[in-house]
């Protein structure tokens, strides 16, 4: 197709092209003239769908310096200040030497920005400059820390009074990029910069927020469907279990205390001197037997896997890796050697298919031991130091000393910063053997590791759904892994932050995420742990994890009344498991998150637009966690629907409340929770693990006229659901006028499997 005038804008310096897709998305390609020879063969492929030939098309107006994008006669976006240079607004000039392209997306002051994946700060992103560069901040990160482990160069603009109220913008680049979200004097802007000689971006206009997220996950991939055990409560702790006995004790304790739990994690202490794919046989003499014992009690085992392969002849992953030539190269073309937990190590080049194949085999071995899931840490990659950057560090320290600086905390921070940054000069090879600088693909390292690990798990257990937990990732990581938000700390600030992070990850296409419940760094206090477990019982990914030598934070660690309350909320998660599982299935099919800001469900309610400390879990439950120390009340807003006020039913008392602001008592044992009008939640009695399926299904609903309560069920572990082996239906609950009882029927939509329940009880 020859580009028409409106498909292309051209000046002496730049040329712009726009391509329309039938999925109502467009791609804008911006290149300097002459067009540079530049490609990135590693970018994950996108499902754009068919190119749109007529109707429903986008076009450009203006000139490359100031251009506008239109869709069916509506202006969607305006851009200016296109430059082939490091953006002036990016304060940190240290990265300036690379080739950059930058421009400004001009928005109204009243517009809001969401998304950007795993970022700190608040739910709305204005007033910050964000960088996409996967990074281990090492140790405790603050409310302002940036960048973090995972990069998703995607944001959503929420507009007012516009036929397309939402616009998604995806910068299709794995190179380092920067986003400057500012809103001053009534004007807004998002500065965009990328370390590449050109820019390629997608625009996704939509009338609703849900539509944008669906479109973005259409483009980058729908989330994987986890095995059911992966959405239970998980217990983890760096350093614990220290040996087999401690692992067995831990499992026993959960069952004795009747605190539900599905999985135990084995952090780096389980390995033989930190060599990946090994066990310390003194402390874990029989991993297979241990896993069998855990399985006996319906526990799953998840082991950590770091990317560093100890450089040591005789160590099989190193030897075979050398043979198959799978490691990242340094600037001289030798295997790059850096330091990680096992000492000097080489690093798999996951961008090569040969490496992924090799890696898959080692993950197989894990499964031979009976391990159920894999936890990928340090995959930014975080590298403690290499010979080269040690020298660089020493040189900088010397310079600082020469300048009269003392060895204060600043210097220490600087050291840590350098130590966990991937060294420069690394090289990757594509499958044809061509070399590419690490900088181009850094942000894809964790993504390709997760892909390779998925491959390994699939080879070993072809029909089982894999579970992988990752720290680093890129747009599309939702296809392969759940995501936890790294080394947070045991502070109230961090608990709040975890709400914003999980909400924004969900808006960025990653529904399956959660923080270390209780916090990683530092000693948790009992009240904080309990409040975090209350909130955490609703997180899509629900794992209590903490750092080495921190105060134990198991649900029972602080005795009563904390243990009883922690148990009650973990049990709540297991009671509403049918609801959560149905939401996971919906997320898998549509990309919609479980954790939703109020304005996702109630777009017509202006008041709901700015609420950030309470949110929806699916479309039926509103949760308002207490996030303040010592608080025993919660003020909250119950949104209204399109047609006005709604009835909200208190989960605990059954009492009705109208839309509007309310103050609720929320003593330590209470998480305010409400059911939306004409909605319901399928649940069961409490179980101890997800393999236990009670034969009674309960329906708790808030009925005015008619509620539809969807329910999904499958075998919880295989891929047979893809062949139709599942049940999906909707309970239709009708309020019969003049009659006391509601009329309930189950409309089966897909009956490839029997429901698990024999009878239904209405609550
Ligand atoms: O350098 O494996 O974020 O969850 O417990 C620290 C030990 C390495 C960082 C992970 C954390 C894990 C810890 N790891």
XYZ file of C-alpha atoms and ligand atoms in Angstrom:
777
model
C 0.000 0.000 0.000
C 1.350 3.424 -0.907
C 1.208 5.769 2.009
C -1.294 8.549 1.481
C -0.608 12.102 2.651
C -2.234 11.461 5.972
C -0.155 8.331 6.587
C 3.120 10.179 6.422
C 4.638 13.451 7.579
C 8.003 14.467 6.282
C 10.480 17.245 6.960
C 14.153 17.681 6.229
C 15.072 16.051 9.510
C 12.376 13.487 10.236
C 9.829 11.254 8.657
C 6.757 9.906 10.433
C 4.572 7.015 9.373
C 1.348 5.772 10.822
C -0.168 2.363 10.389
C -3.738 1.483 11.399
C -4.819 -1.897 12.681
C -8.259 -3.396 12.809
C -7.819 -3.839 16.528
C -8.280 -0.027 16.750
C -4.662 0.572 17.473
C -2.115 2.435 15.449
C 1.621 2.422 15.230
C 3.596 5.602 14.727
C 7.164 5.254 13.484
C 9.459 8.227 13.797
C 12.816 8.230 12.050
C 15.442 10.800 11.307
C 16.220 11.410 7.610
C 18.060 9.498 6.272
C 16.577 6.501 8.048
C 19.242 4.913 10.262
C 20.161 1.275 9.888
C 18.898 0.088 13.207
C 16.945 -2.872 14.318
C 16.195 -4.739 17.488
C 15.483 -8.363 16.612
C 14.797 -9.246 20.245
C 11.650 -7.234 20.876
C 8.843 -9.609 21.816
C 6.440 -9.951 18.934
C 3.110 -8.180 19.155
C -0.324 -9.334 18.098
C -1.371 -6.284 16.171
C -4.029 -8.092 14.157
C -4.740 -7.213 10.565
C -3.799 -3.915 9.105
C -6.866 -1.821 8.555
C -7.378 -0.974 4.884
C -10.451 1.186 4.861
C -12.560 2.728 7.590
C -11.516 2.877 11.214
C -8.193 4.377 10.303
C -5.828 6.773 11.983
C -4.088 9.684 10.351
C -1.484 12.328 11.073
C -1.706 16.104 10.740
C 0.827 18.879 11.179
C 4.546 18.415 10.713
C 7.137 16.272 12.479
C 7.874 19.084 14.934
C 4.266 19.444 15.992
C 1.908 16.682 14.995
C -1.483 15.359 15.909
C -2.954 11.890 15.634
C -6.587 11.494 14.584
C -8.920 8.550 14.687
C -12.216 8.745 12.819
C -12.271 12.504 12.951
C -11.312 12.784 16.647
C -8.007 14.194 17.754
C -6.403 11.628 20.034
C -3.058 13.103 20.843
C -0.682 15.938 20.159
C 3.108 15.742 20.154
C 5.901 18.268 19.862
C 9.605 18.994 20.408
C 10.852 15.995 18.457
C 14.646 15.800 18.774
C 17.488 13.422 18.058
C 19.077 14.039 21.415
C 18.954 13.318 25.105
C 15.811 15.004 26.451
C 16.465 18.309 28.161
C 13.948 17.472 30.895
C 15.803 14.344 32.003
C 17.934 15.512 34.860
C 20.373 12.645 35.013
C 22.865 13.480 32.322
C 25.095 10.534 33.081
C 23.444 8.488 30.354
C 23.598 11.259 27.771
C 26.354 9.790 25.557
C 24.039 7.167 24.054
C 21.945 7.990 21.020
C 18.560 9.308 22.107
C 15.331 10.358 20.470
C 12.816 12.366 22.422
C 9.513 14.151 22.078
C 6.736 15.529 24.209
C 3.199 14.232 24.429
C 1.103 17.252 25.267
C -1.907 16.668 27.440
C -4.397 18.800 29.331
C -3.751 19.740 32.920
C -6.930 17.932 33.901
C -5.743 14.632 32.431
C -4.350 11.897 34.633
C -1.676 9.314 33.951
C -1.700 5.702 35.136
C 0.248 2.560 34.382
C 4.033 2.548 33.799
C 4.199 -0.888 35.354
C 6.234 -1.303 38.513
C 6.850 2.202 39.778
C 6.850 3.796 43.212
C 5.036 7.050 44.102
C 1.257 7.244 44.020
C -1.446 5.668 41.917
C -1.509 8.702 39.600
C 1.940 9.317 38.153
C 2.106 13.116 37.696
C 5.059 14.911 39.211
C 7.699 12.328 38.491
C 10.361 11.293 36.024
C 10.467 7.555 35.500
C 13.110 5.469 33.856
C 12.754 2.067 32.244
C 15.886 0.156 33.116
C 15.543 -3.069 35.072
C 17.427 -2.535 38.262
C 17.886 -4.015 41.689
C 17.901 -1.001 44.003
C 19.626 -3.273 46.513
C 18.280 -3.290 49.972
C 15.427 -1.163 51.008
C 13.849 1.009 48.363
C 12.139 4.233 49.158
C 8.930 5.822 48.035
C 10.906 7.694 45.381
C 13.169 4.931 44.168
C 13.412 4.621 40.414
C 13.918 2.566 38.336
C 12.983 -0.798 39.821
C 13.151 -4.405 38.631
C 10.600 -4.507 35.797
C 10.055 -2.170 32.839
C 6.732 -1.650 31.114
C 6.955 1.427 28.891
C 3.206 1.879 28.739
C 0.896 4.478 30.220
C -2.755 5.394 30.099
C -4.082 8.939 29.807
C -7.472 9.519 31.353
C -9.156 12.479 29.718
C -12.283 14.428 30.473
C -15.136 15.234 28.138
C -13.707 13.331 25.241
C -15.438 10.687 23.140
C -12.372 8.510 23.697
C -11.847 9.049 27.380
C -8.767 6.857 27.545
C -5.627 6.608 25.512
C -2.941 3.995 25.971
C 0.569 4.764 24.732
C 3.080 1.976 24.381
C 6.677 2.801 23.582
C 7.790 -0.312 21.752
C 11.430 -0.228 22.892
C 13.499 -2.376 25.177
C 16.289 0.209 25.228
C 16.539 2.526 28.222
C 13.661 4.993 28.134
C 12.410 7.893 30.201
C 8.985 9.279 30.985
C 8.586 12.716 32.474
C 5.041 13.169 33.727
C 4.404 16.772 34.651
C 1.336 18.772 35.283
C 2.004 22.438 35.901
C 0.014 25.628 35.528
C -2.911 23.785 34.037
C -0.845 22.242 31.251
C 0.239 18.656 31.268
C 2.886 16.758 29.384
C 4.584 13.447 29.193
C 8.151 13.764 28.019
C 9.239 10.621 26.194
C 12.827 9.691 25.525
C 14.452 6.521 24.342
C 18.098 5.503 23.867
C 17.608 4.609 20.216
C 17.987 6.498 16.934
C 14.231 6.288 16.250
C 10.908 5.849 18.020
C 8.175 3.362 17.460
C 5.004 3.699 19.508
C 1.485 2.361 19.623
C -1.588 4.380 20.462
C -4.629 2.608 21.850
C -7.715 4.805 22.107
C -10.767 3.554 23.990
C -13.948 4.733 25.579
C -13.346 2.802 28.800
C -10.368 1.925 30.948
C -11.194 -1.758 30.690
C -11.038 -1.505 26.932
C -7.503 -0.050 27.020
C -6.210 -2.833 29.253
C -7.875 -5.456 27.070
C -6.283 -3.923 23.993
C -2.849 -3.678 25.557
C -2.934 -7.326 26.598
C -4.230 -8.229 23.156
C -1.100 -6.589 21.798
C 1.449 -7.919 24.289
C -0.201 -11.229 25.235
C -2.886 -12.487 27.589
C -1.868 -13.561 31.105
C -1.104 -17.240 31.713
C -3.662 -19.289 33.629
C -1.941 -20.329 36.857
C -2.411 -23.668 38.561
C -4.829 -23.193 41.434
C -2.255 -23.763 44.179
C -0.353 -20.721 42.900
C -3.119 -18.421 44.066
C -3.278 -19.801 47.586
C -1.368 -18.364 50.545
C 2.414 -18.907 50.281
C 5.049 -18.807 53.007
C 8.618 -17.751 52.358
C 11.600 -16.408 54.284
C 15.204 -15.847 53.246
C 17.163 -18.271 55.459
C 14.171 -20.423 56.430
C 13.787 -23.368 56.115
C 17.399 -23.908 56.936
C 17.129 -27.677 56.589
C 14.693 -30.467 55.791
C 13.475 -30.719 59.337
C 12.575 -27.074 59.483
C 10.650 -27.395 56.216
C 8.665 -30.348 57.513
C 8.013 -28.525 60.799
C 6.761 -25.500 58.984
C 4.281 -27.546 56.947
C 3.141 -29.414 60.052
C 2.658 -26.199 61.961
C 0.370 -24.737 59.317
C -1.788 -27.848 59.356
C -1.821 -28.132 63.158
C -2.843 -24.530 63.557
C -5.298 -24.857 60.675
C -3.906 -21.832 58.909
C -4.414 -22.484 55.195
C -1.316 -22.579 53.018
C -0.404 -24.023 49.614
C 3.307 -23.493 49.124
C 6.666 -23.218 50.871
C 9.631 -21.465 49.275
C 13.277 -22.464 49.289
C 15.517 -19.417 49.047
C 19.248 -19.507 48.227
C 20.116 -21.228 51.505
C 18.899 -24.522 50.036
C 21.725 -24.637 47.511
C 25.159 -26.141 47.746
C 27.280 -23.002 48.209
C 24.800 -21.049 46.139
C 25.287 -23.099 42.996
C 22.006 -22.999 41.106
C 20.300 -26.310 40.398
C 21.862 -27.930 43.440
C 20.908 -28.725 47.034
C 23.124 -28.571 50.086
C 23.123 -32.294 50.844
C 24.121 -31.860 54.481
C 21.018 -29.904 55.261
C 18.796 -31.223 52.475
C 19.995 -34.827 52.008
C 16.871 -36.002 50.208
C 15.112 -33.266 48.259
C 12.912 -35.779 46.495
C 11.764 -37.325 49.753
C 11.184 -33.880 51.203
C 9.018 -32.850 48.272
C 7.076 -36.091 48.559
C 6.421 -35.403 52.220
C 5.278 -31.899 51.445
C 3.002 -33.148 48.693
C 1.568 -35.673 51.121
C 0.333 -32.727 53.150
C -0.828 -30.885 50.026
C 2.019 -28.393 50.052
C 3.943 -27.388 46.936
C 7.623 -26.486 46.899
C 9.074 -23.530 45.021
C 12.830 -23.122 44.615
C 14.764 -19.971 43.807
C 16.932 -19.899 40.676
C 19.463 -17.123 40.078
C 20.991 -16.507 36.664
C 24.637 -16.598 37.797
C 26.368 -19.893 36.901
C 29.404 -20.491 39.099
C 32.549 -20.409 37.001
C 33.936 -23.729 38.090
C 35.079 -26.652 36.020
C 33.344 -29.862 36.966
C 30.103 -28.039 37.751
C 27.765 -29.353 35.115
C 25.805 -26.195 34.220
C 29.124 -24.398 33.706
C 30.696 -27.182 31.665
C 27.711 -27.801 29.424
C 27.088 -24.076 29.138
C 30.641 -23.620 27.866
C 30.234 -26.499 25.452
C 27.076 -25.050 24.019
C 28.444 -21.519 24.179
C 25.434 -20.046 25.922
C 26.945 -17.266 28.036
C 26.857 -13.487 27.659
C 30.094 -12.109 26.200
C 32.205 -9.226 27.422
C 33.582 -6.478 25.213
C 36.452 -8.732 24.135
C 34.105 -11.543 23.085
C 35.043 -13.733 26.077
C 32.466 -15.186 28.473
C 31.617 -12.334 30.785
C 32.466 -13.044 34.422
C 30.775 -11.195 37.248
C 30.135 -11.864 40.886
C 26.874 -13.189 42.234
C 25.960 -15.404 45.214
C 28.164 -18.374 44.220
C 31.161 -16.124 43.557
C 32.555 -15.460 40.086
C 29.911 -16.543 37.622
C 28.967 -16.555 33.986
C 25.542 -15.459 32.834
C 23.267 -17.272 30.378
C 22.380 -15.283 27.297
C 18.641 -15.979 27.407
C 18.136 -14.059 24.194
C 19.500 -17.008 22.205
C 17.237 -19.949 21.525
C 20.192 -22.317 22.055
C 20.547 -20.972 25.612
C 16.861 -21.248 26.333
C 16.927 -24.837 25.242
C 19.902 -25.572 27.510
C 18.291 -23.715 30.415
C 15.039 -25.607 29.974
C 16.902 -28.882 30.573
C 18.327 -27.712 33.902
C 14.920 -26.625 35.037
C 13.731 -30.107 34.166
C 16.116 -31.461 36.719
C 14.482 -29.318 39.396
C 11.204 -30.928 38.552
C 12.740 -34.378 38.802
C 13.206 -33.602 42.468
C 9.508 -32.919 42.703
C 9.752 -29.146 42.828
C 6.504 -27.517 41.694
C 7.364 -23.937 40.836
C 10.383 -21.786 40.012
C 11.261 -18.439 41.491
C 13.506 -16.283 39.274
C 15.434 -13.716 41.287
C 18.329 -11.347 40.397
C 17.280 -11.396 36.740
C 17.588 -7.687 35.940
C 20.329 -8.995 35.886
C 21.744 -7.779 39.177
C 25.460 -8.435 39.333
C 27.409 -7.610 42.459
C 30.541 -6.602 40.613
C 32.868 -7.534 37.819
C 36.638 -7.060 37.737
C 36.133 -4.137 35.424
C 33.560 -2.224 37.361
C 35.402 -2.901 40.616
C 38.255 -0.992 39.108
C 35.829 1.698 38.048
C 34.400 1.841 41.570
C 37.824 2.138 43.109
C 38.712 4.907 40.690
C 35.566 6.845 41.540
C 36.115 6.432 45.241
C 39.638 7.754 44.790
C 38.248 10.745 42.898
C 35.743 11.391 45.653
C 38.455 11.197 48.262
C 40.609 13.549 46.194
C 37.698 15.968 46.221
C 37.762 15.820 49.979
C 34.729 13.598 50.467
C 34.710 11.299 53.445
C 33.460 7.731 53.518
C 29.952 8.806 54.459
C 26.663 7.205 53.604
C 26.645 8.925 50.230
C 29.713 7.048 49.179
C 28.304 3.812 50.448
C 25.161 4.418 48.455
C 27.248 5.105 45.395
C 29.146 1.866 45.901
C 25.983 -0.154 46.235
C 24.523 1.549 43.196
C 27.513 0.621 41.087
C 27.638 -2.848 42.509
C 24.144 -3.833 41.486
C 24.168 -2.188 38.093
C 24.869 -4.397 35.155
C 28.401 -3.603 33.998
C 28.929 -1.988 30.627
C 30.340 -3.551 27.508
C 28.375 -6.807 27.640
C 27.283 -8.372 24.383
C 24.511 -10.700 23.281
C 24.254 -12.730 20.129
C 21.141 -13.351 18.109
C 20.452 -16.768 16.616
C 22.462 -15.951 13.518
C 25.497 -15.172 15.671
C 25.447 -11.418 15.246
C 26.502 -9.346 18.276
C 24.252 -6.768 19.975
C 25.126 -4.496 22.884
C 23.559 -5.402 26.207
C 22.072 -1.904 26.532
C 19.632 -2.661 23.736
C 18.183 -5.704 25.408
C 18.902 -5.271 29.105
C 15.209 -4.864 29.905
C 14.407 -8.173 28.192
C 16.722 -10.385 30.230
C 14.156 -11.455 32.831
C 11.477 -11.787 30.182
C 13.512 -14.274 28.172
C 14.568 -16.141 31.285
C 10.898 -16.608 32.184
C 10.201 -17.765 28.643
C 13.035 -20.297 28.833
C 11.914 -21.518 32.254
C 8.344 -21.931 31.007
C 9.734 -24.011 28.161
C 11.600 -26.217 30.630
C 8.570 -26.790 32.802
C 6.465 -27.586 29.760
C 8.966 -30.139 28.475
C 8.990 -31.919 31.769
C 5.267 -31.873 32.448
C 3.674 -31.175 29.095
C 0.153 -31.016 30.375
C 0.737 -29.134 33.622
C 0.388 -25.386 33.915
C 3.736 -23.916 34.995
C 4.181 -21.524 37.873
C 7.050 -19.076 37.668
C 7.593 -16.086 39.907
C 9.863 -13.353 38.579
C 11.397 -10.125 39.786
C 12.468 -8.636 36.455
C 10.324 -8.445 33.368
C 9.136 -6.486 30.393
C 5.774 -5.837 28.696
C 4.336 -9.276 28.001
C 5.839 -10.916 31.099
C 2.234 -11.771 32.047
C 2.324 -14.597 29.485
C 4.913 -16.455 31.541
C 5.164 -15.392 35.143
C 3.700 -13.857 38.247
C 5.528 -10.801 39.467
C 6.475 -9.799 42.983
C 7.613 -6.290 43.730
C 11.027 -7.090 45.204
C 12.751 -6.016 48.367
C 10.265 -3.688 50.018
C 10.469 -2.936 53.703
C 8.407 -3.592 56.768
C 6.939 -0.108 56.982
C 3.443 1.364 56.767
C 4.577 3.469 53.830
C 5.480 0.342 51.936
C 2.164 -1.314 52.635
C 0.435 1.701 51.070
C 2.843 1.659 48.176
C 2.055 -1.995 47.553
C -1.570 -1.073 46.805
C -0.565 1.502 44.183
C 2.013 -0.817 42.657
C -0.340 -3.758 42.296
C -3.060 -1.506 40.851
C -0.711 0.016 38.277
C 0.823 -3.330 37.356
C -2.717 -4.519 36.665
C -3.350 -1.513 34.418
C -0.068 -2.333 32.662
C -1.183 -5.824 31.663
C 0.187 -7.769 34.651
C -2.745 -8.898 36.795
C -0.843 -11.519 38.829
C 1.312 -9.555 41.241
C 1.880 -8.838 44.891
C 4.464 -7.504 47.352
C 6.333 -9.334 50.074
C 3.503 -9.353 52.607
C 4.855 -8.130 55.936
C 7.782 -6.485 54.169
C 11.246 -7.794 53.306
C 13.734 -5.434 54.937
C 13.617 -4.686 58.622
C 11.596 -6.087 61.491
C 7.864 -6.046 61.086
C 5.711 -5.000 64.013
C 2.718 -7.196 64.902
C 0.057 -4.659 63.993
C 1.615 -4.000 60.592
C 1.867 -7.692 59.802
C -1.786 -8.223 60.649
C -2.976 -5.235 58.611
C -0.800 -6.380 55.711
C -2.147 -9.929 55.863
C -5.690 -8.537 55.855
C -4.937 -6.581 52.718
C -2.706 -9.338 51.390
C -5.421 -11.958 51.608
C -6.904 -10.139 48.621
C -3.728 -9.587 46.575
C -3.636 -11.573 43.344
C -0.269 -12.995 44.423
C -0.308 -13.717 48.146
C 3.097 -14.506 49.628
C 4.512 -13.621 53.015
C 8.275 -13.212 52.557
C 10.995 -11.557 54.594
C 14.713 -10.975 54.633
C 17.569 -12.816 56.264
C 17.739 -12.466 60.047
C 14.670 -10.302 60.327
C 12.139 -10.944 63.053
C 10.059 -14.033 62.121
C 6.813 -13.000 60.481
C 4.871 -16.197 60.104
C 1.158 -15.763 60.804
C 1.693 -17.124 64.339
C 4.906 -15.275 65.191
C 3.357 -12.709 67.521
C 0.830 -14.835 69.377
C -2.672 -13.632 70.204
C -4.665 -11.714 69.170
C -2.598 -11.426 65.987
C -2.471 -15.103 65.159
C -6.248 -15.482 65.341
C -6.814 -12.462 63.058
C -4.122 -13.493 60.587
C -5.680 -16.921 60.425
C -9.133 -15.461 59.887
C -8.015 -13.434 56.865
C -5.944 -16.146 55.255
C -9.012 -18.332 55.704
C -11.111 -15.649 54.058
C -8.934 -15.951 50.961
C -9.649 -19.675 50.875
C -13.356 -19.122 51.405
C -13.646 -16.822 48.409
C -11.335 -19.004 46.293
C -14.142 -19.800 43.780
C -14.551 -16.050 43.249
C -10.797 -15.421 42.929
C -10.301 -18.375 40.616
C -13.098 -17.155 38.348
C -11.395 -13.748 38.265
C -8.100 -15.389 37.310
C -9.819 -17.144 34.454
C -11.298 -13.832 33.325
C -7.869 -12.217 33.562
C -6.476 -15.015 31.409
C -9.148 -14.506 28.774
C -9.443 -10.722 28.789
C -6.359 -9.307 30.503
C -8.485 -7.471 33.065
C -6.842 -7.174 36.475
C -8.280 -8.506 39.736
C -7.255 -5.362 41.634
C -9.093 -2.440 40.041
C -9.170 1.232 40.881
C -12.718 2.384 41.695
C -12.832 4.443 38.505
C -12.353 1.321 36.426
C -15.692 -0.034 37.658
C -17.484 3.295 38.162
C -16.401 5.573 35.311
C -19.420 7.838 35.625
C -18.795 8.680 39.280
C -16.629 11.800 39.427
C -15.961 11.412 43.119
C -14.483 7.945 42.596
C -11.847 9.290 40.207
C -9.417 10.393 42.846
C -9.815 7.588 45.397
C -6.658 5.550 45.793
C -6.712 3.853 49.187
C -9.655 1.578 48.534
C -10.369 -0.394 45.420
C -12.341 -3.191 43.814
C -11.377 -6.844 43.825
C -13.101 -7.981 40.658
C -16.418 -6.294 39.968
C -18.306 -7.387 43.087
C -16.131 -6.579 46.120
C -14.917 -3.261 47.425
C -12.039 -3.507 49.898
C -10.913 -0.675 52.134
C -7.806 -1.790 54.010
C -6.600 0.122 57.047
C -3.194 1.508 56.078
C -2.371 3.665 59.100
C -0.681 2.645 62.290
C -2.948 2.689 65.310
C -6.059 3.487 63.269
C -9.329 1.903 64.286
C -11.577 3.734 61.855
C -11.677 3.962 58.111
C -13.252 6.773 56.113
C -14.255 5.668 52.713
C -16.304 6.422 49.684
C -18.832 3.983 48.272
C -19.278 4.823 44.583
C -22.516 5.298 42.716
C -23.557 3.704 39.482
C -24.627 5.155 36.154
C -28.188 5.532 37.364
C -27.366 7.026 40.720
C -26.965 5.726 44.216
C -26.102 2.085 44.832
C -26.622 -0.195 47.733
C -23.481 -1.614 49.336
C -23.650 -4.492 51.756
C -21.190 -4.815 54.608
C -19.493 -8.210 54.239
C -19.371 -8.773 57.978
C -22.718 -7.472 59.225
C -24.915 -7.692 56.131
C -26.007 -4.098 56.750
C -26.772 -1.860 53.784
C -25.114 1.438 53.007
C -25.815 3.967 50.286
C -23.262 5.491 47.944
C -21.324 8.331 49.539
C -18.773 8.961 52.276
C -18.906 6.905 55.435
C -16.863 6.321 58.554
C -16.575 2.754 59.636
C -15.185 1.191 62.724
C -12.175 -0.822 61.752
C -10.498 -2.260 64.823
C -7.540 -4.544 64.248
C -9.707 -7.535 63.431
C -11.594 -5.734 60.697
C -10.989 -5.032 57.044
C -13.960 -3.065 55.699
C -15.343 -5.068 52.783
C -18.533 -4.541 50.790
C -20.596 -6.307 48.164
C -21.838 -4.167 45.318
C -25.530 -3.950 44.519
C -26.823 -6.740 42.312
C -23.548 -8.612 42.545
C -22.494 -11.703 44.399
C -19.538 -13.817 45.467
C -19.354 -17.594 45.205
C -17.576 -19.089 48.189
C -17.197 -22.210 50.288
C -16.397 -23.039 53.863
C -12.727 -22.646 54.766
C -10.315 -25.216 53.417
C -6.643 -25.750 54.279
C -5.354 -25.827 50.702
C -6.698 -25.444 47.185
C -6.872 -29.168 46.439
C -9.679 -29.501 48.931
C -13.036 -28.873 47.275
C -16.027 -28.826 49.609
C -19.259 -30.162 48.157
C -21.284 -27.149 49.212
C -21.067 -23.928 47.291
C -22.341 -20.809 48.973
C -23.562 -17.659 47.346
C -23.344 -14.411 49.146
C -25.051 -11.611 47.293
C -26.458 -8.152 47.557
C -29.709 -8.180 45.688
C -32.012 -5.432 44.607
C -33.355 -6.790 41.354
C -31.177 -9.296 39.665
C -27.626 -10.469 40.152
C -25.505 -12.562 37.854
C -22.678 -14.375 39.603
C -20.181 -16.021 37.271
C -18.320 -19.144 38.279
C -15.469 -21.008 36.649
C -14.112 -24.383 37.588
C -11.528 -26.750 36.102
C -9.110 -29.407 37.365
C -6.845 -26.676 38.726
C -3.611 -27.952 37.261
C -3.640 -29.193 33.671
C -4.104 -27.585 30.307
C -7.185 -29.666 29.602
C -9.315 -26.569 30.083
C -7.952 -25.421 26.743
C -9.629 -28.459 25.202
C -12.911 -27.619 26.869
C -12.532 -29.517 30.155
C -14.045 -26.833 32.371
C -17.287 -25.559 33.738
C -18.364 -21.968 33.283
C -21.734 -20.662 34.221
C -23.654 -17.870 35.879
C -25.949 -18.015 38.819
C -28.907 -15.821 38.082
C -30.455 -14.559 41.267
C -33.787 -12.874 40.811
C -35.633 -10.965 43.485
C -39.215 -12.187 43.186
C -41.586 -9.357 43.807
C -43.862 -9.957 46.734
C -42.029 -13.123 47.683
C -39.616 -13.666 50.480
C -37.128 -15.772 48.627
C -35.048 -14.998 45.639
C -35.199 -17.265 42.671
C -31.844 -18.812 41.862
C -30.875 -20.690 38.754
C -27.590 -21.720 37.246
C -27.150 -20.871 33.601
C -24.433 -23.150 32.343
C -22.450 -21.573 29.520
C -19.946 -24.329 29.131
C -20.370 -27.766 30.625
C -17.166 -29.544 29.713
C -16.815 -30.643 33.337
C -19.087 -31.288 36.303
C -19.308 -28.487 38.878
C -17.414 -29.449 42.039
C -20.360 -28.774 44.340
C -23.403 -30.936 44.998
C -25.525 -28.292 46.607
C -25.787 -24.547 46.782
C -26.549 -22.578 49.907
C -27.635 -18.966 49.783
C -26.225 -16.608 52.359
O 20.625 -10.243 47.112
O 17.817 -14.767 47.625
O 14.513 -10.008 46.168
O 13.379 -11.998 47.748
O 15.077 -13.408 49.464
C 19.405 -10.643 47.663
C 17.830 -13.833 48.642
C 18.894 -11.823 46.910
C 16.704 -10.832 46.668
C 15.237 -11.148 46.554
C 14.742 -11.696 47.856
C 15.526 -12.933 48.218
C 17.013 -12.598 48.303
N 17.453 -12.012 47.034
